[in-house]
Short mmCIF file of C-alpha atoms and ligand atoms in Angstrom, two decimals:
data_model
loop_
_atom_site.label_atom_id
_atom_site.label_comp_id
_atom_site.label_asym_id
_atom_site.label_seq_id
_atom_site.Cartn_x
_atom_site.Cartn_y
_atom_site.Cartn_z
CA UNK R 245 0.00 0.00 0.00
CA UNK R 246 1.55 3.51 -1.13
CA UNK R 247 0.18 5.64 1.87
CA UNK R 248 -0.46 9.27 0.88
CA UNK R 249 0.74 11.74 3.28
CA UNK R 250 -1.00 15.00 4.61
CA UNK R 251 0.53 18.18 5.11
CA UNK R 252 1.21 17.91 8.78
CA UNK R 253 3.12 14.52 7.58
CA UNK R 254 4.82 16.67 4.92
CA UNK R 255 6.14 19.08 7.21
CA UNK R 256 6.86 15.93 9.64
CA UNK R 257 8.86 14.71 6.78
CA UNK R 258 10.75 17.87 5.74
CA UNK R 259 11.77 18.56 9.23
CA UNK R 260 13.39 14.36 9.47
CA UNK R 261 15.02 15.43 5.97
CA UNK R 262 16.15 18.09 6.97
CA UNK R 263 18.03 16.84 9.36
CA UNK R 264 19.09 13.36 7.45
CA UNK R 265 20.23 16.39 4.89
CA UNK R 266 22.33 17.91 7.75
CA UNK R 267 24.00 14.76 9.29
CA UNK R 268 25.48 13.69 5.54
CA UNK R 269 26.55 17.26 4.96
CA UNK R 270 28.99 16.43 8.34
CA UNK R 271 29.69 13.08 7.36
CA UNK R 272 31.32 15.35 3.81
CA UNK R 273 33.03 17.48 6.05
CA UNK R 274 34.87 15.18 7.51
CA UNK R 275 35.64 12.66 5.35
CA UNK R 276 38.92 13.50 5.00
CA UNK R 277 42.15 10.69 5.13
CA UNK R 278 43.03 9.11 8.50
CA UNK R 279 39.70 8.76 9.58
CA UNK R 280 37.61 5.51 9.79
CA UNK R 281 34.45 4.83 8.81
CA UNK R 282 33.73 4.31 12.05
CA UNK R 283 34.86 7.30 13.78
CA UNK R 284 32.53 9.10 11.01
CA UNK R 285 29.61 6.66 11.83
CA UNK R 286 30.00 7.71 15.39
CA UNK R 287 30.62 11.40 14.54
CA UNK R 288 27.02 11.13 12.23
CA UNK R 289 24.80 9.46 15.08
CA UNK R 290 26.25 11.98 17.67
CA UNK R 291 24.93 14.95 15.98
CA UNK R 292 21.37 13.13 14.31
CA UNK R 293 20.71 12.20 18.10
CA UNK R 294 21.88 15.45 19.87
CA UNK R 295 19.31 17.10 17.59
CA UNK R 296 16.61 14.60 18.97
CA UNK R 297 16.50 12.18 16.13
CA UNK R 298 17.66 8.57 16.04
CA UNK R 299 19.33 6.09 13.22
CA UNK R 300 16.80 3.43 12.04
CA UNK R 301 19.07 1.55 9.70
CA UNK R 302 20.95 0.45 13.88
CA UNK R 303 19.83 -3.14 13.89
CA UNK R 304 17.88 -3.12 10.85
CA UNK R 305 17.74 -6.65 9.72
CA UNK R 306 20.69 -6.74 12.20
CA UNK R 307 22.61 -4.20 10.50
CA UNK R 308 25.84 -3.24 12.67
CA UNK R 309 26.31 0.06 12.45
CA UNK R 310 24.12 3.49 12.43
CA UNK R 311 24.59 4.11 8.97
CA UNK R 312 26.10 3.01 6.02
CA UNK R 313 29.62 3.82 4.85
CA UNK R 314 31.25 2.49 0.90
CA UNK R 315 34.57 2.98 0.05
CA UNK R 316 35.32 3.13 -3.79
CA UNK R 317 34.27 -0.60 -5.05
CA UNK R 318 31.78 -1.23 -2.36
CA UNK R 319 28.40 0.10 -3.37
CA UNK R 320 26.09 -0.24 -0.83
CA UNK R 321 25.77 -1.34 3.26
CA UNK R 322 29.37 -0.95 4.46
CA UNK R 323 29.81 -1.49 7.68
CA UNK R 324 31.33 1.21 10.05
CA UNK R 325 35.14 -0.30 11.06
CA UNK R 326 37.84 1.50 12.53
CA UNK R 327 39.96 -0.52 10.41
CA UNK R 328 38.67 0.78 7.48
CA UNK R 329 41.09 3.93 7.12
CA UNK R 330 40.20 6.72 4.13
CA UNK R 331 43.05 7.25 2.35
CA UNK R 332 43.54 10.37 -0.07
CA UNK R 333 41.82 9.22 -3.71
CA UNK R 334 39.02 7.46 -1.81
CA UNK R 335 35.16 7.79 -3.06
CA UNK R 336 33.17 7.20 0.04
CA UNK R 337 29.45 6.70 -0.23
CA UNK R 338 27.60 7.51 2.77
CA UNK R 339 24.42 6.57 3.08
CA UNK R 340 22.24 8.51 6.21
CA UNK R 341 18.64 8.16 7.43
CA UNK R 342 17.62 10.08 10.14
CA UNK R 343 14.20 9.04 11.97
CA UNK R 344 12.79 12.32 13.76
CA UNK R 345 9.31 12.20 15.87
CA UNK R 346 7.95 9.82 14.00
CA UNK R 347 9.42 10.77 10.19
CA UNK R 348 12.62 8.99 8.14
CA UNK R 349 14.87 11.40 6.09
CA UNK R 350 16.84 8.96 3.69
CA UNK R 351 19.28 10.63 1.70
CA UNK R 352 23.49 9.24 -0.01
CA UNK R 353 26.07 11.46 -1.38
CA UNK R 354 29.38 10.13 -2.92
CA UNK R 355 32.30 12.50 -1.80
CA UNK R 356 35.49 12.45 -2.59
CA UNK R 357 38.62 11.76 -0.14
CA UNK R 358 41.28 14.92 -1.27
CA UNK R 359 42.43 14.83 -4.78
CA UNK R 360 40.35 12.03 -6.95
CA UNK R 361 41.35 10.31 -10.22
CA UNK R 362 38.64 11.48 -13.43
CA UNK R 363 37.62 8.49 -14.00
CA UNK R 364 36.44 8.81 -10.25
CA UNK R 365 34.72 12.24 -10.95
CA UNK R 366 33.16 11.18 -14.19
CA UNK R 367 31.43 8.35 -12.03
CA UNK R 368 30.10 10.64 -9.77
CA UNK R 369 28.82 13.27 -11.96
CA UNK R 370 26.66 11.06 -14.09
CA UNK R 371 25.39 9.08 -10.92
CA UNK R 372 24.30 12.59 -9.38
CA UNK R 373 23.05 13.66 -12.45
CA UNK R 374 20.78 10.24 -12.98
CA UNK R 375 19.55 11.14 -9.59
CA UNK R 376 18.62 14.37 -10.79
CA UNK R 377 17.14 12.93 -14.24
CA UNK R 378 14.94 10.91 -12.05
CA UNK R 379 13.74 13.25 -9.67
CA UNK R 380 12.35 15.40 -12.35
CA UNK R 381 10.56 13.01 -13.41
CA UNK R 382 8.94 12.52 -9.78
CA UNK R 383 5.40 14.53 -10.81
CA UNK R 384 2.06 13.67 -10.21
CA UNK R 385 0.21 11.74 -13.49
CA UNK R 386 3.78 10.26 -14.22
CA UNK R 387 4.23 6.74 -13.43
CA UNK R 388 7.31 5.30 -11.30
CA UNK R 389 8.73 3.85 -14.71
CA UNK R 390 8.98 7.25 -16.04
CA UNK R 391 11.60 7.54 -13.28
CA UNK R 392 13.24 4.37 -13.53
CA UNK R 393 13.41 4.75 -17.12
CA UNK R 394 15.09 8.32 -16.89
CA UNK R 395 18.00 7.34 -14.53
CA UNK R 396 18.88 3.92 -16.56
CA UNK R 397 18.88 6.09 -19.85
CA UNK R 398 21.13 8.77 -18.15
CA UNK R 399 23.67 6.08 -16.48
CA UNK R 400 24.08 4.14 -19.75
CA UNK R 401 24.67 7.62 -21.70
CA UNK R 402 27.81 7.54 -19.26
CA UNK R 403 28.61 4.13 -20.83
CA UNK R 404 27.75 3.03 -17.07
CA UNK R 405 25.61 0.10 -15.45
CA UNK R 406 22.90 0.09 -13.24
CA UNK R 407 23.84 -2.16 -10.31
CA UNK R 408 21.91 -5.29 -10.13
CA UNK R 409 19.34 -5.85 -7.14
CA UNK R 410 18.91 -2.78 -4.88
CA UNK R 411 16.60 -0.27 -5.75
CA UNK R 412 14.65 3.19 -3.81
CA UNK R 413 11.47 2.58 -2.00
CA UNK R 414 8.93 4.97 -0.91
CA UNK R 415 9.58 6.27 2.52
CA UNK R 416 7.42 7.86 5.67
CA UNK R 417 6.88 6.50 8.97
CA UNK R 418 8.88 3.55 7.94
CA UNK R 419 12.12 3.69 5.79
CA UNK R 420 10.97 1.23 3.33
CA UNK R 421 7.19 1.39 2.02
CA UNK R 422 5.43 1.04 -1.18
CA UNK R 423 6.10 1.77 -4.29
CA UNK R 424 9.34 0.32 -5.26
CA UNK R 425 11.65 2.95 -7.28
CA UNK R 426 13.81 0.76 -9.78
CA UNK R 427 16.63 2.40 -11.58
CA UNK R 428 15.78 0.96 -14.61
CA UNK R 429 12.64 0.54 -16.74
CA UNK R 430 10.24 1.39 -18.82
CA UNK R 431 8.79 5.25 -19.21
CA UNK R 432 4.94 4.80 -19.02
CA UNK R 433 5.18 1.88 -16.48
CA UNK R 434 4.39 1.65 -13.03
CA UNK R 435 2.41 2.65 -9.86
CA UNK R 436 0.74 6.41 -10.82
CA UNK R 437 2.76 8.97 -8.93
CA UNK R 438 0.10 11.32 -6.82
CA UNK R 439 0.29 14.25 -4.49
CA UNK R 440 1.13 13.43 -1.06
CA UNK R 441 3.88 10.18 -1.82
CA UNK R 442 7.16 10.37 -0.71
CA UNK R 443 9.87 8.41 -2.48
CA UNK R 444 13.55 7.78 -2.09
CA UNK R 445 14.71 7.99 -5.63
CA UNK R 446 18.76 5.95 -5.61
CA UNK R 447 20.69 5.28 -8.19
CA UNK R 448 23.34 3.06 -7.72
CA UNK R 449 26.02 2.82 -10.27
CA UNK R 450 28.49 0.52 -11.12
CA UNK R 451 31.69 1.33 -13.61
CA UNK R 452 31.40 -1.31 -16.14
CA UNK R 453 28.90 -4.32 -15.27
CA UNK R 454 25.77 -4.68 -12.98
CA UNK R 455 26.99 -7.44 -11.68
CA UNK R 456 27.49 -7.18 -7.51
CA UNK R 457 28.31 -9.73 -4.90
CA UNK R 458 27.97 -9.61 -0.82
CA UNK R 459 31.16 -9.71 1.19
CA UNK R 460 31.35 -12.13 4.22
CA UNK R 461 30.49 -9.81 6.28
CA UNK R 462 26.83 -10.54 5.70
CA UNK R 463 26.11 -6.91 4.60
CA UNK R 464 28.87 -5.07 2.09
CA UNK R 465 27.80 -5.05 -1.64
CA UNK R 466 30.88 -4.43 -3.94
CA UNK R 467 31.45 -4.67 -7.67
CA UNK R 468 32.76 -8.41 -9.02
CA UNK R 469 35.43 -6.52 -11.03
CA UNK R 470 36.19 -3.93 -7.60
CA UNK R 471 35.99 -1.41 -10.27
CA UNK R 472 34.17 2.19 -8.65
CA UNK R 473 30.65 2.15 -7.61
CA UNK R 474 28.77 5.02 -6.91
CA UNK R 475 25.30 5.96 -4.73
CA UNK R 476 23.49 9.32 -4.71
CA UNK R 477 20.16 9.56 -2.47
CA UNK R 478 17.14 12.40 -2.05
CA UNK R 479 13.66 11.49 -0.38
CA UNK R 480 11.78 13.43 -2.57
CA UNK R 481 8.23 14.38 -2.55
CA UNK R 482 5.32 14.14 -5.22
CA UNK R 483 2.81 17.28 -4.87
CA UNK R 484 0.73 19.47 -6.98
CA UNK R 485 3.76 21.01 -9.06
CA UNK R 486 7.11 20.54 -8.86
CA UNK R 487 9.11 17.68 -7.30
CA UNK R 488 10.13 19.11 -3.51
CA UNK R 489 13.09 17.52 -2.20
CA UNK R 490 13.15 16.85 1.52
CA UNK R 491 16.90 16.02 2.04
CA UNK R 492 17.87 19.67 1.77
CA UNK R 493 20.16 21.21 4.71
CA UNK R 494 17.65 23.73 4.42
CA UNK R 495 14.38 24.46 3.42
N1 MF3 K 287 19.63 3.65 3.55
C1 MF3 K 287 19.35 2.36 2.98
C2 MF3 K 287 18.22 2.48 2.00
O1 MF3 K 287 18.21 3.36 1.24
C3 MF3 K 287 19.11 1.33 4.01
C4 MF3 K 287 20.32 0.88 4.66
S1 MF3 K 287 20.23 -0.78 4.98
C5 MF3 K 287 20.36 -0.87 6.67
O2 MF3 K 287 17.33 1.70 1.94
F1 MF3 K 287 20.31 -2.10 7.01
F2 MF3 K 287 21.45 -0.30 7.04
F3 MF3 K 287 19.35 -0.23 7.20
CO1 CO K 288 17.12 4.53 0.56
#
């Protein structure tokens, strides 16, 4: 069921965004080499909870940290560790969600660790820019494949793949609800987008082939070639006009 939220529950889910926006805005800050991915974990829950808010992803399906934290060929779900180090040419994916009375703010970036190689940079600007290609196709009448369809068409302009398996979800009181948000598929497809939904719109893209595989860990998706992967997030949501992003440091 794709539940439809009001304008109280808009506001509800501006102010969680807002502050999901916030926390991965400090995560970029300081990911910087010599720190681990779990000092920044720590660093990311410290401020989300000092502002009253709490990390859902803790113990989600057993997950071990507070949030997720990919270095170059892991995509998706890395796992805080202080023995994972960044070093300076490091892409680091952090993934945040922020829970706030009630409301989940779900939001990635990409950054880059000091000076990055352009293959690196190329990565990242056509992932960010599929995320952007999708969110403007996130208005009411359109379907969810008009989305889907608009990120896959963008990543494979890049000569890129859409990584296999994961895909957004629509968000509110819980961080995964109906409708599913592919990152590939066809325009004209799909659940009708209406007023009031709230999606998390992700693409996830790998280098060369779609093809991912869990570490033993349980939890890290990587590349099979551990070429670059790449992750950009915004909970976004569907209203009378124009897309409205919640995951903005400031609205
Ligand atoms: N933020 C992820 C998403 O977009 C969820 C992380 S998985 C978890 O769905 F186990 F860490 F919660
Ligand atoms: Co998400």
């Amino acid at each position: 069921m794709i539940s439809i939220k009001n304008q109280t529950e808009l506001k509800g889910m501006m102010k969680a965004g807002e502050l999901a926006a916030q926390a991965l805005a400090l995560a970029g800050k300081n990911a910087v080499a010599g720190i681990s991915t779990w000092e920044l974990d720590r660093i990311v829950n410290d401020y989300i909870v000092s502002h009253g808010g709490h990390c859902p992803c803790k113990g989600y399906g057993g997950f071990p940290g507070h949030n997720c934290f990919s270095v170059n060929e892991e995509l998706i779900h890395g796992i805080p560790n202080k023995k994972k180090i960044l070093k300076d040419g490091d892409i680091l994916s952090c993934d945040i969600v922020a829970e706030l009375d009630g409301f989940m703010g779900d939001n990635t970036k990409t950054f880059a660790v000091g000076e990055i190689s352009e293959e690196a940079k190329r990565l990242m600007k056509f992932t960010e820019e599929a995320l952007y290609k999708g969110i403007e196709k996130a208005v009411a009448g359109n379907r969810i494949g008009d989305i889907s369809n608009a990120i896959e068409t963008h990543v494979k302009s890049g000569g890129y793949a859409v990584a296999e398996k994961f895909i957004g979800h629509g968000i509110g009181r819980e961080m995964h609800e109906d409708p599913e948000v592919p990152n590939e598929g066809k325009a004209g497809h799909g659940p009708r987008l209406m007023p009031g939904m709230t999606i998390a719109i992700e693409p996830m893209v790998n280098s060369h082939f779609r093809e991912v595989k869990i570490l033993g860990d349980k939890w890290t998706v990587v590349t099979t070639d551990n070429s670059l992967s790449c992750h950009f997030e915004h909970t976004v949501a569907i209203t009378g006009g124009e897309p409205l992003i919640l995951t903005l440091e400031h609205h």
